[in-house]
Backbone as CSV, one residue per row, in Angstrom:
resi,resn,N_x,N_y,N_z,CA_x,CA_y,CA_z,C_x,C_y,C_z
1,MET,0.858,-1.174,0.000,0.000,0.000,0.000,0.905,1.239,0.000
2,ASP,0.717,2.095,-0.957,1.565,3.279,-1.023,1.006,4.407,-0.143
3,VAL,1.716,5.518,-0.088,1.364,6.627,0.783,-0.007,7.200,0.442
4,ARG,-0.303,7.348,-0.827,-1.605,7.910,-1.239,-2.759,7.025,-0.810
5,GLN,-2.582,5.729,-0.954,-3.649,4.812,-0.550,-3.865,4.861,0.957
6,ARG,-2.770,4.952,1.721,-2.911,5.056,3.183,-3.593,6.354,3.582
7,GLU,-3.205,7.457,2.921,-3.840,8.738,3.228,-5.323,8.702,2.902
8,ARG,-5.652,8.109,1.771,-7.067,8.001,1.373,-7.839,7.141,2.372
9,ALA,-7.243,6.028,2.793,-7.897,5.148,3.771,-8.089,5.885,5.096
10,ASN,-7.101,6.681,5.499,-7.231,7.462,6.737,-8.344,8.494,6.620
11,LEU,-8.446,9.146,5.466,-9.521,10.129,5.272,-10.894,9.466,5.302
12,VAL,-11.001,8.295,4.713,-12.278,7.570,4.718,-12.656,7.203,6.158
13,ARG,-11.684,6.736,6.943,-11.958,6.397,8.342,-12.333,7.635,9.145
14,LEU,-11.633,8.745,8.905,-11.949,9.984,9.606,-13.345,10.475,9.255
15,GLU,-13.709,10.418,7.978,-15.054,10.832,7.567,-16.105,9.945,8.225
16,GLY,-15.849,8.653,8.287,-16.785,7.743,8.950,-16.965,8.088,10.420
17,PHE,-15.845,8.389,11.084,-15.915,8.779,12.493,-16.728,10.056,12.671
18,VAL,-16.486,11.042,11.819,-17.208,12.316,11.915,-18.698,12.089,11.708
19,ARG,-19.051,11.285,10.713,-20.470,11.013,10.447,-21.129,10.249,11.582
20,GLU,-20.448,9.232,12.110,-21.051,8.343,13.101,-20.989,8.879,14.523
21,SER,-20.040,9.734,14.805,-19.878,10.196,16.177,-20.150,11.691,16.322
22,VAL,-19.401,12.497,15.636,-19.493,13.950,15.818,-20.832,14.483,15.319
23,LEU,-21.231,14.104,14.106,-22.472,14.619,13.533,-23.687,14.181,14.334
24,LEU,-23.685,12.958,14.808,-24.827,12.467,15.579,-24.947,13.156,16.935
25,ARG,-23.831,13.629,17.475,-23.864,14.279,18.789,-24.095,15.781,18.707
26,ALA,-23.989,16.343,17.529,-24.207,17.784,17.371,-25.709,18.066,17.380
27,TYR,-26.103,18.977,18.235,-27.524,19.325,18.331,-28.000,19.963,17.029
28,PRO,-29.251,19.686,16.637,-29.792,20.311,15.426,-29.814,21.830,15.554
29,HIS,-29.684,22.501,14.444,-29.779,23.964,14.359,-28.763,24.676,15.250
30,THR,-27.536,24.157,15.278,-26.451,24.810,15.995,-25.305,25.072,15.035
31,MET,-24.439,26.013,15.397,-23.277,26.300,14.562,-22.329,25.113,14.532
32,ALA,-22.263,24.345,15.619,-21.383,23.171,15.632,-21.811,22.180,14.548
33,ARG,-23.112,21.925,14.457,-23.610,21.013,13.429,-23.383,21.605,12.042
34,ARG,-23.600,22.913,11.891,-23.388,23.551,10.594,-21.932,23.394,10.161
35,ARG,-20.989,23.600,11.085,-19.567,23.458,10.756,-19.240,22.037,10.305
36,VAL,-19.798,21.053,10.990,-19.552,19.652,10.614,-20.096,19.388,9.216
37,LEU,-21.309,19.857,8.939,-21.890,19.658,7.616,-21.079,20.368,6.540
38,GLU,-20.546,21.546,6.856,-19.713,22.265,5.884,-18.440,21.487,5.581
39,VAL,-17.818,20.917,6.608,-16.592,20.132,6.420,-16.876,18.897,5.577
40,LEU,-18.030,18.293,5.794,-18.395,17.103,5.024,-18.885,17.452,3.621
41,GLY,-19.054,18.728,3.343,-19.529,19.158,2.028,-21.018,18.983,1.841
42,GLU,-21.755,18.956,2.945,-23.193,18.722,2.889,-24.002,19.904,3.403
43,ALA,-23.432,21.088,3.358,-24.132,22.269,3.869,-25.006,22.914,2.804
44,GLY,-25.116,22.309,1.627,-25.917,22.886,0.559,-27.389,22.973,0.896
45,GLY,-27.852,22.185,1.846,-29.246,22.202,2.241,-29.538,23.144,3.392
46,LEU,-28.561,23.973,3.762,-28.758,24.904,4.864,-29.074,26.297,4.347
47,CYS,-29.806,27.032,5.147,-30.160,28.401,4.810,-28.892,29.253,4.719
48,THR,-28.893,30.224,3.841,-27.722,31.085,3.680,-27.930,32.458,4.305
49,ALA,-29.018,32.639,5.028,-29.286,33.927,5.668,-28.239,34.201,6.745
50,ARG,-27.865,35.466,6.874,-26.911,35.844,7.910,-27.223,37.252,8.387
51,THR,-26.754,37.529,9.592,-26.919,38.847,10.182,-25.620,39.206,10.898
52,VAL,-25.492,40.449,11.299,-24.304,40.904,12.014,-24.735,41.382,13.393
53,ASN,-24.067,40.881,14.431,-24.428,41.323,15.776,-23.690,42.605,16.135
54,SER,-23.841,43.092,17.349,-23.252,44.366,17.764,-21.724,44.345,17.782
55,ASP,-21.122,43.162,17.879,-19.661,43.030,17.854,-19.136,42.864,16.439
56,GLU,-20.001,43.065,15.456,-19.679,42.914,14.040,-19.232,41.489,13.690
57,VAL,-19.849,40.524,14.343,-19.605,39.111,14.063,-20.782,38.597,13.251
58,TYR,-20.501,37.903,12.144,-21.567,37.349,11.321,-22.170,36.131,11.994
59,ILE,-23.478,36.089,11.987,-24.217,34.954,12.530,-24.984,34.337,11.378
60,LEU,-24.739,33.057,11.142,-25.389,32.339,10.048,-26.604,31.595,10.562
61,CYS,-27.616,31.518,9.735,-28.805,30.727,10.070,-28.407,29.256,10.075
62,THR,-28.934,28.508,11.001,-28.583,27.092,11.092,-29.736,26.174,10.704
63,HIS,-30.796,26.729,10.172,-31.942,25.920,9.745,-31.782,25.491,8.291
64,GLY,-32.624,24.580,7.879,-32.592,24.115,6.503,-33.136,25.144,5.539
65,VAL,-32.802,24.971,4.287,-33.296,25.871,3.243,-34.818,25.793,3.206
66,GLY,-35.447,26.948,3.055,-36.900,26.992,2.933,-37.640,26.997,4.253
67,HIS,-36.947,27.170,5.367,-37.644,27.149,6.657,-38.487,28.399,6.868
68,TYR,-38.139,29.478,6.173,-38.878,30.726,6.335,-39.927,30.843,5.258
69,ASP,-41.145,31.028,5.678,-42.251,31.182,4.743,-42.932,32.521,5.028
70,PRO,-42.724,33.521,4.164,-43.310,34.841,4.438,-44.829,34.823,4.490
71,ASP,-45.465,33.820,3.910,-46.926,33.729,3.957,-47.420,33.172,5.286
72,ASP,-46.522,32.613,6.075,-46.891,32.008,7.349,-46.613,33.000,8.480
73,GLN,-47.328,34.098,8.480,-47.161,35.141,9.481,-48.082,34.863,10.666
74,PRO,-47.638,35.219,11.868,-48.507,35.004,13.038,-49.733,35.910,12.956
75,PRO,-50.865,35.416,13.406,-52.073,36.246,13.365,-52.010,37.320,14.454
76,PHE,-52.175,38.560,14.054,-52.185,39.665,15.003,-53.607,40.182,15.121
77,LYS,-53.871,40.754,16.256,-55.168,41.359,16.495,-55.300,42.563,15.573
78,ASP,-56.334,42.633,14.811,-56.610,43.705,13.872,-55.523,43.850,12.799
79,GLY,-54.752,42.782,12.599,-53.713,42.810,11.559,-52.479,43.606,11.930
80,LYS,-52.389,44.031,13.200,-51.242,44.814,13.618,-50.567,44.146,14.823
81,PRO,-49.248,44.134,14.837,-48.572,43.545,16.010,-48.744,44.420,17.234
82,GLY,-48.603,43.799,18.414,-48.620,44.557,19.658,-49.958,44.569,20.253
């Protein structure tokens, strides 16, 4: 087995560990889970919305794509909030 084959086998084992252990233990809708999915190349199904907090740090949405439905607004009294 040459060096490339060993490296590939190590990457396959590492990916398996991440999928079976790290990903399963990451709580849904958290940045930790989002980071794991990004590393695995599976973050394409996540929302791309982001905002900036007061410390000028970007905060990314951790929900799946399509979770926001503008037609699904909460019912307000007389159509006005408050």
